[in-house]
XYZ file of C-alpha atoms in Angstrom:
740
model
C -0.030 -0.039 0.178
C 2.890 2.387 0.580
C 4.204 2.055 -2.883
C 1.177 2.569 -4.137
C 0.576 5.873 -2.379
C 4.063 6.765 -3.410
C 3.269 6.580 -7.236
C -0.064 8.162 -6.706
C 1.558 11.134 -5.132
C 3.995 11.074 -7.927
C 1.571 10.827 -10.699
C -0.134 14.082 -9.670
C 3.005 15.949 -8.894
C 3.181 18.900 -11.051
C 5.880 21.821 -11.814
C 2.660 24.493 -11.033
C 2.429 23.039 -7.420
C 5.490 25.174 -6.824
C 7.902 22.488 -7.466
C 11.225 23.719 -8.632
C 12.300 22.872 -12.112
C 13.065 18.998 -12.377
C 11.987 18.337 -8.925
C 9.677 15.610 -10.079
C 12.315 13.925 -12.198
C 14.778 14.062 -9.067
C 12.003 12.647 -6.863
C 10.928 9.772 -9.249
C 14.635 8.630 -10.104
C 15.232 8.475 -6.102
C 11.857 6.255 -6.001
C 12.751 4.110 -9.003
C 14.831 1.700 -7.150
C 11.843 1.396 -4.696
C 9.451 0.220 -7.324
C 11.924 -1.784 -9.333
C 12.341 -3.955 -6.025
C 8.693 -4.028 -5.634
C 7.505 -4.915 -8.762
C 9.043 -6.952 -11.561
C 7.791 -6.069 -15.344
C 7.059 -9.091 -16.940
C 9.068 -9.941 -20.359
C 5.885 -10.225 -22.272
C 5.172 -6.834 -21.651
C 8.283 -5.236 -22.562
C 11.618 -6.906 -23.544
C 14.773 -5.027 -22.782
C 15.451 -3.910 -26.467
C 11.564 -2.663 -26.081
C 12.464 -0.488 -23.149
C 15.592 1.102 -24.530
C 13.928 1.828 -27.950
C 10.822 2.801 -26.805
C 12.517 4.972 -23.740
C 14.505 6.736 -26.526
C 11.474 7.783 -28.547
C 9.203 8.930 -25.727
C 12.383 10.886 -24.699
C 12.073 12.908 -27.991
C 8.085 13.463 -27.530
C 8.731 15.023 -24.159
C 8.253 11.806 -21.879
C 11.536 11.419 -19.946
C 12.869 8.406 -18.484
C 11.735 9.266 -14.988
C 8.065 9.708 -16.344
C 8.386 6.183 -18.470
C 9.753 4.289 -15.423
C 7.052 5.617 -13.353
C 4.212 4.606 -15.837
C 5.835 1.126 -16.059
C 5.888 0.509 -12.723
C 2.293 1.823 -12.208
C 0.899 -0.561 -14.970
C 3.084 -3.303 -13.173
C 0.635 -3.054 -10.387
C -2.285 -4.315 -12.369
C -1.797 -8.280 -12.085
C -3.176 -10.905 -14.144
C -3.525 -9.152 -17.335
C -2.364 -10.336 -20.974
C 0.800 -8.742 -22.668
C -1.630 -6.490 -24.931
C -3.403 -5.246 -21.996
C -0.419 -4.514 -19.968
C 0.525 -2.400 -23.195
C -2.454 -0.745 -23.633
C -2.495 0.708 -20.018
C 1.171 1.744 -20.227
C 0.346 3.822 -23.464
C -2.702 5.289 -22.045
C -0.725 6.375 -18.897
C 1.932 7.685 -20.853
C -0.568 9.589 -23.235
C -2.023 11.268 -20.053
C 1.379 12.025 -18.811
C 1.862 13.839 -22.245
C -1.582 15.719 -21.917
C -0.558 16.539 -18.597
C 2.720 18.342 -19.695
C 0.983 20.038 -22.661
C -1.154 21.730 -19.854
C -4.364 19.906 -19.873
C -5.885 18.854 -16.473
C -7.195 15.907 -18.372
C -7.109 13.753 -21.457
C -10.362 12.957 -23.461
C -11.048 9.357 -23.982
C -14.724 9.168 -25.384
C -15.854 12.885 -25.645
C -14.025 13.533 -28.828
C -15.130 10.185 -30.481
C -11.673 8.704 -28.865
C -9.926 10.732 -31.666
C -7.318 12.277 -29.176
C -6.184 8.815 -28.048
C -5.575 7.877 -31.109
C -3.823 10.429 -32.292
C -1.533 10.494 -29.113
C -0.482 7.078 -29.227
C 0.523 7.647 -32.834
C 3.033 10.078 -31.781
C 4.173 8.162 -28.646
C 4.971 4.641 -30.506
C 7.672 4.605 -33.023
C 7.090 4.238 -36.391
C 6.725 1.490 -37.940
C 4.657 0.528 -34.986
C 6.114 -2.740 -33.707
C 4.358 -6.054 -33.644
C 2.062 -6.491 -30.780
C 1.739 -2.895 -30.216
C -0.695 -1.888 -33.011
C -3.222 1.487 -32.219
C -6.568 -0.114 -32.833
C -5.763 -3.219 -30.789
C -4.318 -1.035 -27.757
C -7.289 1.069 -27.916
C -9.576 -1.754 -27.960
C -7.921 -3.849 -25.092
C -7.936 -0.545 -23.154
C -11.481 0.277 -23.607
C -12.427 -3.694 -22.631
C -10.446 -3.056 -19.201
C -12.727 -0.111 -18.474
C -15.911 -1.878 -19.391
C -14.967 -4.779 -17.449
C -13.635 -3.133 -14.446
C -10.266 -5.078 -14.503
C -7.960 -1.985 -14.195
C -8.885 -1.576 -10.776
C -5.576 -1.017 -9.131
C -5.092 2.027 -10.892
C -7.970 3.144 -12.835
C -10.963 4.268 -10.625
C -14.439 6.047 -10.458
C -15.011 9.661 -8.876
C -14.562 9.787 -5.317
C -11.998 6.843 -5.472
C -8.662 7.090 -4.193
C -6.951 5.699 -7.323
C -3.747 7.089 -9.520
C -5.914 7.647 -12.598
C -9.665 8.720 -12.471
C -12.188 8.042 -15.125
C -15.115 10.727 -15.232
C -17.496 11.474 -18.356
C -15.212 10.005 -20.967
C -12.268 12.080 -19.358
C -9.154 10.624 -17.646
C -7.862 12.555 -14.863
C -4.402 12.303 -12.774
C -6.466 11.835 -9.304
C -4.688 14.815 -7.981
C -5.364 16.896 -11.049
C -9.134 16.128 -10.561
C -9.070 17.034 -7.192
C -7.269 20.779 -7.763
C -10.058 21.130 -10.617
C -12.865 20.303 -7.963
C -11.860 22.492 -5.174
C -11.183 25.347 -7.580
C -14.358 25.097 -9.410
C -16.145 24.730 -5.739
C -14.209 28.188 -4.463
C -15.500 30.160 -7.232
C -18.896 28.570 -6.863
C -19.015 29.983 -3.565
C -17.929 33.260 -4.892
C -20.659 33.465 -7.495
C -23.192 32.473 -4.731
C -22.360 35.378 -2.452
C -24.507 38.592 -3.027
C -23.499 41.651 -4.507
C -22.199 44.646 -2.570
C -24.749 47.020 -1.589
C -24.078 50.965 -2.141
C -26.121 53.552 -2.878
C -26.614 54.136 -6.292
C -26.953 58.074 -6.055
C -23.802 58.126 -4.225
C -21.778 55.850 -6.609
C -23.071 57.607 -9.633
C -21.830 61.022 -7.882
C -18.151 59.640 -7.348
C -18.423 58.066 -10.670
C -18.547 61.490 -12.365
C -15.925 63.041 -9.657
C -13.372 60.350 -10.868
C -14.190 60.616 -14.803
C -14.936 64.085 -15.263
C -14.077 66.356 -12.423
C -10.368 64.638 -11.393
C -9.787 62.741 -14.699
C -6.277 61.089 -15.266
C -4.695 62.715 -17.842
C -1.617 62.103 -20.315
C 0.632 64.780 -21.488
C 1.485 65.530 -25.342
C 3.906 68.571 -26.061
C 3.019 69.916 -22.758
C -0.750 69.875 -22.785
C -2.661 67.539 -20.428
C -5.468 65.297 -21.935
C -8.136 63.664 -20.179
C -8.487 59.993 -20.190
C -11.980 59.012 -20.234
C -12.984 55.497 -19.749
C -15.312 53.911 -22.713
C -18.284 52.403 -22.268
C -16.808 49.234 -21.877
C -14.506 50.191 -19.190
C -16.909 52.008 -17.077
C -19.095 48.804 -16.934
C -15.751 46.737 -16.003
C -15.230 49.530 -13.203
C -18.835 49.212 -11.803
C -18.977 45.305 -12.236
C -15.822 45.262 -9.904
C -17.299 47.602 -7.557
C -20.368 45.508 -6.822
C -19.820 41.461 -7.872
C -17.957 39.181 -5.502
C -15.928 37.904 -8.755
C -15.113 40.087 -11.990
C -13.314 38.971 -15.082
C -11.969 41.429 -17.399
C -10.510 40.160 -20.692
C -9.295 42.310 -23.572
C -6.675 42.551 -26.115
C -3.447 44.769 -25.712
C -4.090 48.346 -25.275
C -7.728 47.944 -24.464
C -7.446 49.790 -20.931
C -7.114 47.343 -18.415
C -4.785 49.327 -16.169
C -7.189 52.544 -16.566
C -9.751 50.034 -15.314
C -7.957 49.291 -12.227
C -7.066 52.889 -11.239
C -10.827 53.748 -11.803
C -11.697 50.956 -9.529
C -9.172 51.889 -6.856
C -10.220 55.275 -6.879
C -14.130 54.652 -6.801
C -13.417 52.082 -4.192
C -11.511 54.673 -1.970
C -14.111 57.340 -2.668
C -16.851 54.849 -1.085
C -15.148 54.089 1.937
C -12.627 50.936 1.261
C -9.615 51.186 3.521
C -6.399 51.215 1.234
C -4.680 48.237 3.812
C -7.652 46.151 2.464
C -6.634 46.481 -0.721
C -4.172 43.711 -2.588
C -2.863 43.842 -5.978
C -0.640 41.155 -7.695
C 0.234 39.433 -10.794
C 2.000 36.024 -11.814
C 5.344 37.266 -12.095
C 7.678 39.829 -10.645
C 8.067 41.538 -13.953
C 3.910 41.917 -14.502
C 3.986 42.769 -11.013
C 6.582 45.683 -11.185
C 4.763 46.645 -14.801
C 1.680 46.917 -12.875
C 3.103 49.237 -10.113
C 4.307 51.363 -12.916
C 1.376 51.622 -14.863
C -0.841 52.431 -11.808
C 1.821 54.775 -10.627
C 2.125 56.622 -14.131
C -1.981 57.270 -13.970
C -1.981 58.390 -10.362
C 0.223 60.790 -10.958
C -1.456 62.139 -13.792
C -4.587 62.653 -11.904
C -5.964 66.424 -12.743
C -6.207 68.447 -9.298
C -5.856 65.187 -7.160
C -8.001 64.918 -4.127
C -6.541 63.751 -0.869
C -7.510 60.565 -1.631
C -5.850 60.305 -4.860
C -2.829 61.658 -3.026
C -3.078 58.762 -0.719
C -3.506 56.327 -3.160
C -0.136 57.682 -4.564
C 1.523 57.055 -1.494
C -0.120 54.462 0.717
C -1.582 52.180 -1.579
C 0.063 48.427 -1.301
C 2.596 47.712 -3.868
C 1.760 45.208 -6.320
C 3.449 41.573 -5.294
C 3.801 38.330 -7.350
C 1.101 35.730 -6.176
C 3.822 33.688 -4.510
C 4.494 36.693 -2.541
C 0.624 37.789 -1.837
C -0.128 33.969 -0.489
C 3.224 33.628 1.660
C 4.923 30.935 -0.443
C 8.009 29.317 1.260
C 10.316 27.660 -0.982
C 11.677 25.261 1.602
C 8.181 23.619 2.478
C 6.532 24.350 -0.650
C 3.270 25.597 1.020
C 1.669 29.020 1.256
C 1.305 30.830 4.483
C -2.157 31.734 3.378
C -4.933 29.244 2.533
C -8.268 27.965 3.615
C -7.536 28.107 7.359
C -5.437 31.119 7.373
C -6.956 33.578 4.894
C -6.061 36.906 3.223
C -7.310 40.195 4.980
C -7.563 41.790 1.936
C -11.401 42.639 0.949
C -10.518 43.855 -2.528
C -7.801 41.335 -4.841
C -6.786 42.655 -8.181
C -4.679 40.285 -10.308
C -3.301 41.435 -13.781
C -1.998 38.949 -16.254
C -4.614 36.366 -15.264
C -4.186 34.491 -18.490
C -1.032 33.053 -16.951
C -2.317 31.659 -13.850
C -2.259 28.016 -13.710
C -4.756 25.517 -12.069
C -2.838 25.084 -8.860
C -2.065 28.829 -8.376
C -5.720 29.941 -8.950
C -6.870 27.371 -6.749
C -4.519 28.373 -3.867
C -5.671 32.057 -4.304
C -9.378 31.125 -4.378
C -9.232 29.061 -1.255
C -7.148 31.803 0.654
C -9.680 34.539 -0.222
C -11.686 35.877 2.967
C -15.736 35.132 2.565
C -16.259 38.931 2.132
C -13.468 39.501 -0.235
C -13.853 40.354 -3.897
C -11.762 39.064 -6.627
C -11.070 41.130 -9.898
C -9.019 39.095 -12.510
C -7.767 40.983 -15.651
C -6.507 39.388 -18.686
C -6.288 38.346 -22.554
C -7.967 35.079 -23.175
C -6.096 35.055 -26.712
C -2.962 35.286 -25.376
C -0.949 32.013 -24.279
C -2.415 30.040 -21.114
C 0.098 29.445 -18.463
C 2.962 27.647 -18.698
C 1.701 25.045 -16.291
C -1.536 23.206 -16.213
C -4.797 24.776 -16.894
C -6.535 27.464 -19.099
C -8.043 28.842 -16.179
C -9.383 32.566 -17.360
C -10.378 30.990 -20.481
C -12.421 28.459 -18.534
C -14.041 30.807 -16.141
C -14.988 33.200 -19.065
C -18.494 32.796 -20.354
C -19.658 32.107 -24.023
C -21.130 35.596 -23.934
C -20.557 38.439 -21.065
C -23.833 39.956 -20.262
C -24.430 43.808 -20.255
C -27.751 44.023 -18.578
C -26.404 44.147 -15.023
C -28.518 46.464 -12.686
C -25.475 48.571 -12.115
C -24.719 49.180 -15.733
C -27.011 52.349 -15.435
C -24.942 54.265 -13.118
C -22.049 54.551 -15.779
C -21.555 57.901 -17.287
C -22.122 55.991 -20.887
C -23.905 53.018 -20.272
C -23.987 49.963 -22.485
C -26.943 48.850 -24.327
C -28.592 45.803 -21.965
C -27.687 42.498 -23.398
C -28.160 39.240 -21.760
C -25.145 36.811 -21.684
C -24.825 33.219 -21.677
C -23.050 31.097 -19.239
C -22.589 30.872 -15.499
C -20.341 33.698 -15.095
C -21.922 35.814 -18.151
C -23.180 38.736 -15.123
C -19.264 38.590 -13.957
C -17.304 39.290 -17.031
C -16.733 42.160 -19.268
C -14.842 41.665 -22.950
C -12.905 44.766 -23.846
C -12.944 45.249 -27.607
C -11.321 48.778 -28.524
C -7.514 49.286 -28.482
C -5.687 52.498 -27.202
C -2.387 51.299 -27.401
C -2.351 50.477 -31.289
C -4.531 53.249 -32.540
C -6.834 52.670 -35.900
C -5.562 55.939 -36.967
C -2.091 55.156 -36.741
C -0.928 53.292 -39.729
C 1.512 51.171 -38.036
C -0.522 50.554 -35.075
C -3.264 49.761 -37.216
C -1.899 47.119 -39.100
C -0.447 45.355 -35.799
C -4.117 45.437 -34.461
C -5.585 43.875 -37.790
C -2.708 41.202 -38.197
C -3.130 40.306 -34.708
C -6.896 39.892 -35.125
C -6.517 37.708 -38.347
C -4.102 35.381 -36.474
C -6.658 35.115 -33.409
C -9.151 34.366 -35.966
C -6.959 31.673 -37.251
C -6.933 33.409 -40.927
C -10.788 32.635 -41.575
C -12.279 33.947 -44.298
C -8.827 34.171 -46.419
C -7.856 32.166 -49.286
C -5.535 29.400 -48.596
C -2.913 30.568 -50.359
C -3.291 34.492 -48.992
C -2.173 36.453 -45.827
C -3.711 39.276 -44.569
C -2.912 42.154 -46.750
C -1.331 44.411 -43.856
C 1.526 41.951 -43.875
C 4.418 43.328 -46.238
C 6.896 41.141 -47.530
C 10.525 42.303 -47.190
C 12.664 41.260 -50.178
C 15.979 39.196 -50.173
C 17.936 41.790 -47.959
C 16.555 42.127 -44.260
C 18.260 45.298 -44.039
C 15.507 46.925 -46.264
C 12.711 46.399 -43.643
C 10.994 49.465 -42.697
C 10.448 48.191 -39.225
C 6.793 49.486 -39.156
C 3.698 47.589 -39.073
C 4.182 43.975 -40.007
C 6.460 42.710 -42.062
C 7.443 39.111 -43.136
C 10.924 38.107 -44.175
C 11.596 34.674 -45.420
C 15.112 34.206 -45.579
C 16.038 33.171 -49.179
C 17.861 29.821 -48.158
C 15.561 28.772 -45.468
C 13.898 25.813 -47.617
C 16.513 23.230 -47.084
C 17.829 24.456 -43.621
C 17.356 22.631 -40.287
C 17.160 23.959 -36.905
C 20.773 23.082 -35.744
C 22.931 25.743 -36.466
C 22.842 29.662 -37.126
C 22.688 29.911 -41.164
C 24.121 32.903 -42.821
C 20.585 34.403 -43.304
C 19.883 33.982 -39.640
C 23.314 35.837 -38.939
C 22.162 38.593 -41.480
C 19.228 39.190 -39.396
C 20.939 39.566 -36.231
C 23.197 41.940 -38.020
C 20.690 44.052 -39.127
C 18.402 44.167 -35.897
C 21.549 45.037 -33.940
C 22.366 48.035 -36.305
C 18.971 49.314 -36.289
C 17.665 48.872 -32.897
C 21.084 48.168 -30.477
C 24.033 49.465 -31.574
C 23.598 53.506 -31.292
C 26.375 55.724 -30.232
C 24.248 56.742 -27.253
C 24.046 52.985 -26.076
C 27.846 52.912 -26.249
C 28.432 55.785 -24.249
C 25.895 54.767 -21.599
C 27.300 51.292 -21.562
C 30.800 52.508 -20.665
C 30.374 55.041 -18.198
C 30.624 54.193 -14.316
C 27.747 54.661 -12.287
C 27.752 56.214 -8.817
C 26.227 54.067 -5.965
C 25.783 56.075 -2.378
C 26.242 54.430 0.862
C 22.199 53.584 1.355
C 22.720 51.467 -1.698
C 20.865 54.545 -3.778
C 22.609 55.850 -7.187
C 23.144 59.565 -7.521
C 20.497 61.735 -9.560
C 22.734 61.701 -12.535
C 23.623 57.963 -12.698
C 20.012 56.839 -12.108
C 18.748 58.947 -15.034
C 21.289 57.547 -17.416
C 20.510 54.066 -16.261
C 16.677 54.793 -16.689
C 17.946 55.881 -20.427
C 19.946 52.584 -21.005
C 17.117 50.272 -19.828
C 14.475 52.329 -21.713
C 16.993 52.011 -24.766
C 16.777 47.936 -24.393
C 12.721 48.154 -23.490
C 12.170 49.377 -27.081
C 12.763 46.545 -28.972
C 12.949 42.735 -28.356
C 13.247 39.435 -30.172
C 10.947 36.595 -29.687
C 11.392 33.083 -30.259
C 9.552 29.891 -29.843
C 11.958 28.054 -27.799
C 15.268 28.379 -26.002
C 16.898 25.715 -27.858
C 17.868 25.398 -31.789
C 19.370 27.718 -33.674
C 16.111 29.641 -33.792
C 15.994 29.616 -30.103
C 16.636 32.398 -27.607
C 19.640 31.211 -26.465
C 21.645 30.816 -30.047
C 20.280 34.410 -30.802
C 21.466 35.451 -27.679
C 25.145 34.257 -28.167
C 25.038 35.874 -31.791
C 23.963 39.017 -30.404
C 26.624 39.011 -27.285
C 29.121 38.685 -30.167
C 27.906 41.298 -31.991
C 27.871 43.715 -28.526
C 31.530 42.447 -28.134
C 32.587 43.483 -31.428
C 30.822 46.552 -31.185
C 32.218 47.771 -27.980
C 35.297 46.646 -29.018
C 35.611 44.229 -26.005
C 38.078 41.199 -25.614
C 36.207 37.857 -26.849
C 33.822 36.415 -23.754
C 34.556 32.999 -22.767
C 31.834 30.507 -22.184
C 31.342 29.432 -18.467
C 32.588 25.859 -17.566
C 29.930 23.504 -16.905
C 27.447 20.871 -18.101
C 23.677 21.147 -19.327
C 22.370 24.678 -19.263
C 25.457 26.572 -18.085
C 27.260 25.857 -21.854
C 24.694 28.408 -23.302
C 25.703 31.107 -20.548
C 28.142 33.345 -21.410
C 30.169 35.993 -19.522
C 28.682 39.363 -19.822
C 29.924 42.509 -21.693
C 29.471 45.722 -19.613
C 26.245 47.199 -20.942
C 24.462 44.233 -21.895
C 20.750 43.556 -21.064
C 20.313 40.444 -18.828
C 17.197 38.848 -17.305
C 16.684 36.455 -14.222
C 16.594 33.019 -14.818
C 14.891 32.010 -11.257
C 13.147 33.396 -8.516
C 15.307 35.102 -5.964
C 13.236 35.808 -2.968
C 15.735 36.962 -0.885
C 16.829 39.802 -3.185
C 13.326 40.528 -4.242
C 14.176 39.237 -7.777
C 11.923 37.057 -10.038
C 12.146 34.948 -12.864
C 11.900 37.304 -16.045
C 13.225 40.535 -14.523
C 15.071 42.369 -16.922
C 18.200 44.583 -16.130
C 21.371 45.801 -17.436
C 25.081 44.707 -16.253
C 27.238 47.875 -15.658
C 30.383 49.575 -13.825
C 29.137 50.531 -10.351
C 31.621 52.608 -8.237
C 31.058 53.986 -4.678
C 30.280 57.557 -4.204
C 33.159 57.822 -1.655
C 36.131 58.667 -3.624
C 38.615 58.122 -0.851
C 37.347 54.656 0.033
C 39.806 53.081 -2.456
C 37.485 50.556 -3.495
C 37.616 49.970 -7.495
C 34.583 49.821 -9.641
C 32.500 46.610 -9.529
C 30.281 44.679 -11.969
C 26.388 44.936 -11.164
C 23.573 43.562 -12.280
C 20.949 46.629 -12.006
C 17.224 46.319 -12.256
C 14.479 48.871 -12.181
C 11.817 48.761 -9.413
C 9.442 51.747 -9.930
C 11.202 54.828 -9.221
C 14.323 53.456 -7.751
C 17.384 51.210 -9.082
C 18.312 47.852 -7.078
C 21.760 46.820 -7.741
C 23.582 43.273 -6.941
C 27.150 42.255 -7.637
C 26.781 40.334 -10.835
C 29.156 37.355 -9.792
C 26.531 37.011 -7.294
C 23.698 36.430 -9.754
C 26.054 34.704 -12.537
C 24.171 31.654 -12.575
C 20.811 33.022 -12.642
C 21.492 35.466 -15.413
C 21.052 35.066 -19.187
C 21.389 37.758 -21.982
C 18.006 39.388 -22.668
C 18.439 40.626 -26.305
C 16.168 37.706 -27.176
C 13.685 35.573 -25.013
C 10.982 33.240 -25.451
C 7.126 34.812 -26.611
C 6.335 32.610 -22.961
C 8.805 35.297 -21.318
C 7.473 38.142 -23.023
C 3.967 38.061 -21.718
C 3.313 41.172 -19.660
C 5.920 43.057 -21.721
C 5.541 45.867 -24.168
C 7.636 46.871 -26.796
C 7.962 49.538 -29.463
C 9.268 47.025 -31.846
C 9.597 43.306 -31.908
C 10.770 40.278 -34.030
C 9.402 36.803 -34.040
C 11.648 34.170 -35.217
C 9.765 31.213 -36.360
C 11.611 27.815 -36.795
C 12.672 26.445 -39.861
C 10.328 23.296 -39.343
C 6.741 22.879 -37.977
C 6.485 21.846 -34.208
C 3.543 21.578 -31.800
C 4.422 24.773 -30.140
C 3.562 26.837 -32.948
C -0.019 28.049 -32.132
C -2.085 30.805 -33.056
C -2.118 31.596 -29.336
C 1.787 31.978 -29.533
C 1.731 34.310 -32.614
C -1.153 36.492 -31.205
C 0.882 37.010 -27.871
C 4.198 37.581 -29.747
C 2.506 40.245 -32.240
C 0.727 41.901 -29.842
C 3.870 42.854 -27.815
C 4.671 45.619 -30.565
C 2.847 49.050 -30.591
C 4.852 50.096 -33.828
C 6.696 47.343 -35.751
C 6.605 43.648 -35.904
C 9.251 41.752 -38.244
C 8.279 38.076 -38.788
C 11.136 36.231 -39.479
C 10.452 32.927 -41.070
C 8.640 31.120 -43.915
C 4.968 32.108 -44.957
C 3.568 28.427 -44.765
C 4.787 28.203 -41.452
C 3.304 31.398 -40.256
C -0.028 29.970 -41.773
C 0.143 26.969 -40.129
C 0.961 28.383 -36.931
C -2.218 30.524 -37.200
C -4.468 28.115 -37.812
C -3.472 25.624 -35.092
C -5.158 26.505 -31.817
C -3.554 25.143 -28.621
C -5.429 22.117 -27.455
C -5.675 22.243 -23.853
C -8.384 20.133 -22.067
C -9.824 21.576 -18.655
C -13.025 20.955 -16.957
C -12.954 23.971 -14.630
C -15.737 26.131 -16.230
C -17.792 22.942 -16.887
C -18.118 22.309 -13.058
C -19.523 25.680 -12.415
C -23.548 25.619 -11.905
């Protein structure tokens, strides 16, 4: 029983449950000997040659040796089966693992006619399929085991404590089902709570005060212009004021930050104590950007009231969800949970599309019974890296606009009923303010993003949106405005193993246009003065901000870290280009194996990114900064300038010796699209792979394209762009179906 329970625990273990990268494999490897001693795999199930060849093939498909061993030993728990039945169980377990690793909470075995299982087994098995492993035979054997209930050691029904649970034609890992049910129950309890009770006349008066008497403004050529929330934004702010749960979704630039500031200003005027507000985001980078956006808008309030001043000075800073819930890396648990709730009465979370199943469940369980939760995100973006697609699951098919509070808006929307359990709790924003339609470049980006999001529907099979302009053979002829496609001339017969001359030409053109300015060289070369209290003097602070802003204007985005078209390879090329640009000596690769082989000594002035969370230093995976020389403000101290990694934190800079962070820093000229979520650049390039891969989806392309406001360069073949736009990421999740 003890071994069975250990296997059960491991099968449900997921990276989303705060396990460090690779922790699962380490645990499984450590337990492998226990399994091997406890169970003997019958030779009729797998011969030594079968084990070796199947394991090698599965590793190429994303199933590690540790997971393969776990599946093998799980199946060995089920006695008295034929070789075909054992093989069928093994392949179904492996298929369920693959589905989970791709972000699904379950694997469909009936609901799509069994097509998913058949296709997945075809992917997992080597070709040609070995004798005795025919897919149709394995599927028939598995369904027979289900029907006759002869796999009861590992396959159970809802309510049973077995490694795998079958529910309504879906196959769950037991812990996945548990977390999904808990989240749905927590959300359902939230939806059943009554709305806030405010006096309508007072809300209307405060709303007019926030929007008309003391509006947020932005400055153009020294002239302040008011920002008036549109009808959709007004409805969203009012929904957040009244409803226990509010879901706000919209594309880039649709005014989500404006809504957050409006909510905060309204709530404060209606009596909410600022200490009862919690602001959060999934990552440190997103939390910092949320803080900067909110501060920027609050600083622009016209004739701010005392409450507006208090919001600017006393509002709690946005935190990561891990920090908000009090995550302990040592124990892997949260301080705040169902037994120790958060005290906040209003919790606002940005970039909610990035939140995985486990984190959303932890947040929902930690909320007080009277707390209001506001989730903002873009449903079209990539879902979380880990399991689940929670925001997409929670959003209704059709949001309602007939809520009773709609009439309190300055510009009420027409009343329309919605469809779905959360229809009255959701608002969809459709108008982009970042990529304006009266700006040709922004308009082109917006229209291409929308076309990609729609899978190029309505376009002939051989046509791309007319807004995509083709760049001729020389990539240096790109205008870097709107959306352009450059297909490397020799891309046809290339592989993804090493950079080609065409890829090097792209790096050179990008570096010359977006990185290698004389001002960048000057800012990179100077020594920055750090004072005794750890802050930088005024001149150094301004210069550091300018250097960071220079790098923040443009970024290269990739699908993966690996291969010649991945971020690591491109960063190596940009690193060499920067060395030549600075006239520095050649950097040497760090000693080491694995990932360390891809990390290089940094040149002074280069952009860098954190690779892991560092809770002691308050640095997080994805945080971006620069490496510069830092000198002591006391010229008589005798200290020589040291190399520091500097990061921006709102209005201040934080700096740490680069040597202490070396193992956690990578170059940031290029990053994966996943890492770019929550960021905004003027110019981006999306480098497609040379060959098709499952990661190439419309969600990834949409997310990459919408990071830019002025220019997008797509690097790759027209065929792959079309394939990716037509492929929707398949992620199976049942949270939404459990509501109501």
